[in-house]
């Protein structure tokens, strides 16, 4: 899809070559000595050769099974025992290797004895369980994956050989021979992913949707198997309709049950509403109606069952009309639609007679049809339409018609995947030849070779479509092959991450308002892209059935015109008013619907120029002093010691203190009411005899000042008593406030014209810890640093608002006091604070500050609650899965750690940068990952 030249540097090619050797012999990235590495290879060869010799030339089958396994176990234990301690494995590691090696040895020896050849030994050597960190085409997170594949195939060969299914056993053996080639081509990945893939495909063929986690996939497999077993058992009763009726009721109960718990996070302000009362009532009503219709129609089914059963077809057509013309009624119609379809299926003409396999197929079909009503009515419609046409034209039985309809559904799924992959291949090659940024060296040669090798290209496309594996570009080139078999969501775990940034907070608020509107369109697709003002998000549907769906919402970075996503963002905007056919004309997006929502919108204001203006700086510093006085009202009697400590550290005159503003807020009266008898006594102050020139504090020189402090600690201190009192508490408060001003802004001389240190200003705005951790504030209460942060936030916000309107900062005390009292309708702070989340729930104005260290630039982020227009696009899932698979292969296997190669170029058809950014952590870098969120479809 997106191409980069050169694809692999010389260093990465060397890594690639070593990884290929490691795939054969192990040891790569383990830093093994050459001698030990050679010994390991010799032990592997001995294990394989002795297994082949015993399996081929020994007649006693017991010896064939036991002796090679014992010898290989002894060899591995002996090798580890004589290895030096630095490279010696733990007992658990040796046990894990032997636990795979023993069944693999037994299976290989048995296969060799029963019609095996030297190929069995060669494949055994290639799939030998080795400790290695790199597997060709793997994602590196699972040890001994390919050895587990070998055990799976060998167990199947062993089973079918001993139950006299030699033909099947030989077919599996020849497939097993190709496993080394398939592994090198990347067909197999992690074994746990492969197992979930198998379970997922079984569930989908049974009418269930894909699941949101590995645990839920396994549970759904067990539930489907249990339902088939119940239906199969009831089919032996004299009254066969009991099996259909009971199965329908059980499927409806299963579809509305969300088993398992989903993780929660205090940082999320949206609520997972799957336990809301309206949802539960709607589900209960739907389940009861479905059960009643199944029982009544199942009992009353007459000779007109066939005509009544095919009422599914006109019902679905009405469903489509309602979806497009009366969308607001679709959720109500779905309940009626499900009730009637359940009734139709309960009238199927199944007598459950014949051989066991036919009876099993009929029971499976009953379960699958009931499930399709709730998970995928589209497939149900096309399948039953075919079934109706076949039954109308022929005299086939219901079971035979359903089999034909099922096969047509499989072909339909295959054709949809094939169409997507063909378009991807065409567009990728066309872009490589016509777009300058997409060109690579030898592009014409690559395209010519692909045209010459069309049969191989289409074979790979065919295999990928049949297996439903991602159609993955090879190392960024438009050379495609099938990726490893994995779950449809492309990863095992779905992680939750809310970044402490403006984008993260906006998506957090947006999801709390819009998650019930995002999936209003039917039918549901696996991926969507949503446009929220100038922001973009990706919605991945992890699971949907019954009346709920589980989604993962990924909020992307702001799509500014200067960003690397600008071209792709403009392509999204073009599709809003486009009259083309979306993905059919080459775009991976198809506009689904639009809606309006009330949520937060962000506006950015760069302070470059303003923050350096002497008039603004002078006014801001004076404003900051007055806001310090205002927030000093939060101090109480318990903070007197810290106030006095800071007062003693202040060296200067109180003339800079804003007395008029302090009198306006009656600050003196507040502190005069405090009780403290010690303040009237003579104070004992320690004066250090050391140089202390008045200079502007530079926060970047803190390390140097700390060294000076350590040096002056040994200087003798002279303690003398002041002959007059230091003053009442209010005098200490004045001096403490002035000292906080000096330390926080680094302005000892109260030079209001001096420039502001933007980095220090942002650190103080961001958190009070920046001031609390300074050496000048050691030993005092944290609340004194907290009021400084509150003061600088209010001063900056009010100062900028006033300066932008009036052009100066000569704000009167009365105006400032009024603004401070009326500031409750705005939260000033950072997105990672609890107050920010609380303010969001109250729809308050949000005001934050950002700092770019590279440009030394401050930026104001202003979040206003307003109406936002949103557009939902269907995202071609084959494009998303292919690019994510390519990312996993390159960054996790090929050591292509230059992730910037994905962001410096764009692909307006495939939206590659957006997909890369929205990939699952740690490969993606989106600021917001919601984790699994359950939403109601009622």
Coordinates of N, CA and C in Angstrom, one line a residue, residues 551-675:
X551 N -17.5 -2.5 21.2 CA -16.7 -1.8 20.2 C -15.4 -1.3 20.9
X552 N -14.4 -1.0 20.1 CA -13.2 -0.3 20.5 C -13.1 1.0 19.8
X553 N -13.1 2.1 20.5 CA -13.0 3.4 19.9 C -11.5 3.9 20.0
X554 N -10.9 4.3 18.9 CA -9.6 4.8 18.9 C -9.6 6.3 18.3
X555 N -9.3 7.2 19.2 CA -9.2 8.6 18.8 C -7.8 9.0 18.3
X556 N -7.8 9.6 17.1 CA -6.5 9.9 16.4 C -6.1 11.3 16.8
X557 N -4.9 11.7 16.4 CA -4.4 13.0 16.6 C -5.1 14.0 15.8
X558 N -5.0 15.3 16.2 CA -5.7 16.4 15.5 C -5.3 16.4 14.0
X559 N -6.2 16.5 13.1 CA -5.9 16.5 11.7 C -5.7 17.9 11.1
X560 N -4.7 18.6 11.6 CA -4.4 19.9 11.1 C -3.9 19.8 9.6
X561 N -4.0 20.9 8.9 CA -3.6 20.9 7.5 C -2.0 20.8 7.4
X562 N -1.3 21.1 8.4 CA 0.2 21.0 8.3 C 0.7 19.6 8.8
X563 N -0.2 18.8 9.3 CA 0.2 17.5 9.8 C 0.4 16.5 8.7
X564 N 1.0 15.4 9.1 CA 1.3 14.4 8.1 C 0.0 13.7 7.6
X565 N -1.1 13.9 8.3 CA -2.3 13.3 8.0 C -3.2 14.2 7.1
X566 N -2.7 15.3 6.8 CA -3.5 16.4 6.1 C -4.1 15.9 4.8
X567 N -3.4 15.2 4.0 CA -3.9 14.7 2.7 C -5.0 13.7 2.9
X568 N -4.8 12.8 3.8 CA -5.8 11.8 4.1 C -7.1 12.4 4.7
X569 N -6.9 13.4 5.6 CA -8.0 14.1 6.2 C -8.8 14.9 5.1
X570 N -8.1 15.5 4.2 CA -8.8 16.2 3.1 C -9.6 15.2 2.2
X571 N -9.1 14.0 2.0 CA -9.8 13.0 1.3 C -11.1 12.6 2.0
X572 N -11.0 12.5 3.3 CA -12.2 12.2 4.1 C -13.3 13.3 3.9
X573 N -12.8 14.6 3.9 CA -13.7 15.7 3.7 C -14.3 15.6 2.3
X574 N -13.5 15.2 1.3 CA -14.1 15.1 -0.1 C -15.2 14.1 -0.2
X575 N -15.1 13.0 0.6 CA -16.1 12.0 0.5 C -17.4 12.4 1.1
X576 N -17.4 13.5 1.9 CA -18.6 13.9 2.6 C -19.7 14.3 1.5
X577 N -19.2 15.0 0.5 CA -20.1 15.5 -0.6 C -20.0 14.7 -1.9
X578 N -19.2 13.7 -1.8 CA -18.9 12.9 -3.1 C -20.1 12.1 -3.5
X579 N -20.3 12.0 -4.8 CA -21.4 11.2 -5.3 C -21.0 9.9 -5.9
X580 N -19.7 9.5 -5.6 CA -19.3 8.2 -6.2 C -19.7 7.1 -5.3
X581 N -19.2 5.9 -5.6 CA -19.7 4.7 -4.9 C -18.7 4.3 -3.8
X582 N -18.0 5.2 -3.2 CA -17.1 4.9 -2.1 C -16.0 3.8 -2.5
X583 N -16.0 2.7 -1.8 CA -15.0 1.7 -2.0 C -15.0 1.1 -3.3
X584 N -16.2 1.1 -4.0 CA -16.2 0.5 -5.3 C -15.4 1.3 -6.3
X585 N -15.2 2.6 -6.0 CA -14.4 3.4 -6.9 C -12.9 3.6 -6.4
X586 N -12.5 2.8 -5.5 CA -11.1 2.8 -5.1 C -10.8 3.3 -3.7
X587 N -11.8 4.0 -3.1 CA -11.6 4.5 -1.7 C -11.9 3.4 -0.7
X588 N -11.2 3.4 0.4 CA -11.4 2.4 1.4 C -12.6 2.8 2.3
X589 N -13.2 4.0 2.1 CA -14.3 4.5 2.9 C -15.5 4.7 2.1
X590 N -16.6 4.4 2.7 CA -18.0 4.6 2.1 C -18.8 5.4 3.2
X591 N -19.3 6.5 2.8 CA -20.1 7.3 3.7 C -21.4 6.6 4.1
X592 N -21.6 6.4 5.4 CA -22.8 5.7 5.9 C -23.9 6.6 6.3
X593 N -23.6 7.5 7.3 CA -24.7 8.5 7.7 C -24.0 9.6 8.5
X594 N -24.8 10.7 8.7 CA -24.4 11.9 9.4 C -25.3 12.1 10.6
X595 N -24.8 12.7 11.6 CA -25.6 13.1 12.8 C -24.9 14.3 13.5
X596 N -25.7 14.9 14.4 CA -25.2 16.0 15.2 C -25.2 15.7 16.6
X597 N -24.2 16.1 17.4 CA -24.0 15.7 18.8 C -23.5 16.9 19.5
X598 N -23.9 17.1 20.8 CA -23.4 18.2 21.6 C -22.2 17.6 22.4
X599 N -21.0 18.1 22.1 CA -19.8 17.7 22.8 C -18.8 18.8 22.8
X600 N -17.5 18.4 23.1 CA -16.5 19.4 23.2 C -15.8 19.6 21.9
X601 N -15.5 20.9 21.6 CA -14.7 21.2 20.4 C -13.5 22.0 20.8
X602 N -12.3 21.7 20.3 CA -11.1 22.4 20.7 C -10.7 23.5 19.8
X603 N -10.2 24.6 20.3 CA -9.6 25.7 19.6 C -8.2 25.9 20.2
X604 N -7.2 26.1 19.3 CA -5.9 26.3 19.8 C -5.4 27.8 19.5
X605 N -4.7 28.3 20.4 CA -4.2 29.7 20.3 C -2.7 29.7 20.6
X606 N -1.8 30.0 19.7 CA -0.4 30.0 20.0 C -0.1 31.4 20.7
X607 N 0.7 31.3 21.7 CA 1.1 32.5 22.5 C 2.4 33.2 22.0
X608 N 2.9 32.7 20.9 CA 4.1 33.3 20.3 C 3.8 34.7 19.9
X609 N 4.6 35.6 20.4 CA 4.4 37.0 20.2 C 3.7 37.7 21.4
X610 N 2.6 37.1 21.8 CA 1.9 37.7 23.0 C 2.7 37.5 24.2
X611 N 3.3 36.3 24.4 CA 4.0 36.0 25.7 C 5.3 36.8 25.8
X612 N 5.8 37.3 24.7 CA 7.1 38.0 24.7 C 6.8 39.5 24.8
X613 N 5.6 40.0 24.6 CA 5.3 41.4 24.6 C 5.5 42.0 26.0
X614 N 6.3 43.1 26.1 CA 6.6 43.6 27.4 C 5.4 44.1 28.1
X615 N 4.4 44.7 27.4 CA 3.2 45.2 28.0 C 2.4 44.1 28.6
X616 N 2.3 42.9 27.9 CA 1.6 41.8 28.5 C 2.4 41.2 29.6
X617 N 3.7 41.1 29.5 CA 4.5 40.5 30.6 C 4.3 41.3 31.9
X618 N 4.4 42.6 31.7 CA 4.3 43.4 32.9 C 3.0 43.3 33.6
X619 N 1.9 43.4 32.8 CA 0.6 43.3 33.3 C 0.3 41.9 33.9
X620 N 0.9 40.8 33.3 CA 0.6 39.5 33.8 C 1.3 39.3 35.2
X621 N 2.5 39.8 35.3 CA 3.2 39.7 36.6 C 2.4 40.4 37.7
X622 N 1.9 41.5 37.5 CA 1.2 42.3 38.5 C -0.2 41.5 38.8
X623 N -0.7 41.0 37.7 CA -2.0 40.2 37.9 C -1.7 39.0 38.7
X624 N -0.6 38.3 38.5 CA -0.3 37.1 39.2 C -0.1 37.4 40.7
X625 N 0.5 38.5 41.0 CA 0.6 38.9 42.4 C -0.7 39.0 43.1
X626 N -1.7 39.6 42.4 CA -3.0 39.8 43.0 C -3.8 38.5 43.1
X627 N -3.6 37.6 42.1 CA -4.3 36.3 42.2 C -3.7 35.5 43.3
X628 N -2.3 35.7 43.6 CA -1.7 35.0 44.7 C -2.4 35.4 46.0
X629 N -2.7 36.7 46.2 CA -3.4 37.2 47.3 C -4.8 36.6 47.4
X630 N -5.5 36.5 46.3 CA -6.8 36.0 46.3 C -6.8 34.5 46.8
X631 N -5.9 33.7 46.3 CA -5.9 32.3 46.7 C -5.3 32.0 48.0
X632 N -4.6 33.1 48.6 CA -4.1 32.9 49.9 C -5.2 32.8 50.9
X633 N -6.4 33.1 50.5 CA -7.5 33.0 51.4 C -7.8 31.6 51.8
X634 N -7.3 30.6 51.0 CA -7.5 29.2 51.3 C -6.6 28.7 52.5
X635 N -5.6 29.5 52.9 CA -4.8 29.1 54.0 C -5.5 29.2 55.3
X636 N -5.1 28.3 56.3 CA -5.7 28.3 57.6 C -4.7 28.3 58.7
X637 N -5.1 28.1 59.9 CA -4.2 28.2 61.1 C -3.1 27.2 61.0
X638 N -3.4 26.0 60.4 CA -2.4 24.9 60.4 C -1.2 25.2 59.5
X639 N -1.3 26.3 58.7 CA -0.2 26.6 57.8 C 0.6 27.7 58.3
X640 N 0.5 28.1 59.5 CA 1.2 29.3 60.0 C 2.7 29.1 60.1
X641 N 3.1 27.9 60.4 CA 4.5 27.7 60.5 C 5.2 27.8 59.2
X642 N 4.6 27.2 58.1 CA 5.1 27.4 56.8 C 5.1 28.8 56.3
X643 N 4.1 29.6 56.7 CA 4.0 31.0 56.3 C 5.2 31.7 56.9
X644 N 5.4 31.5 58.2 CA 6.5 32.2 58.9 C 7.9 31.8 58.3
X645 N 8.0 30.5 57.9 CA 9.3 30.0 57.3 C 9.6 30.7 56.0
X646 N 8.6 30.9 55.2 CA 8.8 31.6 53.9 C 9.0 33.0 54.1
X647 N 8.4 33.6 55.1 CA 8.6 35.0 55.4 C 10.0 35.3 55.8
X648 N 10.6 34.4 56.6 CA 12.0 34.6 57.0 C 13.0 34.5 55.9
X649 N 12.6 33.7 54.8 CA 13.5 33.5 53.7 C 13.4 34.7 52.7
X650 N 12.4 35.6 52.9 CA 12.2 36.7 52.0 C 13.2 37.8 52.3
X651 N 13.9 38.4 51.4 CA 14.8 39.5 51.6 C 14.4 40.6 50.7
X652 N 13.8 41.6 51.2 CA 13.3 42.7 50.4 C 12.3 43.5 51.2
X653 N 11.6 44.4 50.5 CA 10.6 45.3 51.1 C 9.2 44.9 50.7
X654 N 8.3 45.2 51.6 CA 6.9 44.8 51.3 C 6.2 45.8 50.4
X655 N 6.9 46.8 49.9 CA 6.3 47.8 49.1 C 5.7 47.2 47.8
X656 N 6.2 46.1 47.3 CA 5.6 45.5 46.1 C 4.3 44.8 46.3
X657 N 3.9 44.6 47.5 CA 2.7 43.9 47.8 C 1.5 44.7 47.4
X658 N 0.5 44.0 46.7 CA -0.7 44.7 46.2 C -1.7 45.0 47.4
X659 N -1.4 46.0 48.2 CA -2.2 46.2 49.4 C -3.6 46.6 49.0
X660 N -3.8 47.4 47.9 CA -5.2 47.8 47.6 C -6.1 46.6 47.3
X661 N -5.6 45.6 46.6 CA -6.4 44.5 46.3 C -6.6 43.6 47.5
X662 N -5.6 43.5 48.4 CA -5.7 42.8 49.6 C -6.7 43.4 50.5
X663 N -6.8 44.7 50.6 CA -7.8 45.4 51.4 C -9.2 45.2 50.8
X664 N -9.2 45.1 49.5 CA -10.5 44.9 48.8 C -11.1 43.5 49.1
X665 N -10.3 42.5 49.3 CA -10.8 41.2 49.6 C -10.7 40.9 51.1
X666 N -10.3 42.0 51.9 CA -10.2 41.9 53.4 C -9.3 40.8 53.9
X667 N -8.1 40.7 53.3 CA -7.2 39.6 53.6 C -6.6 39.8 55.0
X668 N -6.4 41.1 55.4 CA -5.9 41.3 56.8 C -6.8 40.8 57.9
X669 N -8.1 41.0 57.7 CA -9.1 40.6 58.6 C -9.1 39.1 58.8
X670 N -8.9 38.4 57.6 CA -8.9 36.9 57.7 C -7.8 36.4 58.6
X671 N -6.6 36.9 58.4 CA -5.5 36.3 59.2 C -5.4 36.9 60.6
X672 N -6.0 38.1 60.8 CA -6.0 38.6 62.2 C -6.9 37.7 63.1
X673 N -7.8 37.0 62.5 CA -8.7 36.1 63.4 C -8.0 34.9 63.8
X674 N -6.8 34.6 63.2 CA -6.1 33.4 63.6 C -5.4 33.5 65.0
X675 N -5.4 32.5 65.8 CA -4.8 32.5 67.1 C -3.4 31.9 67.1

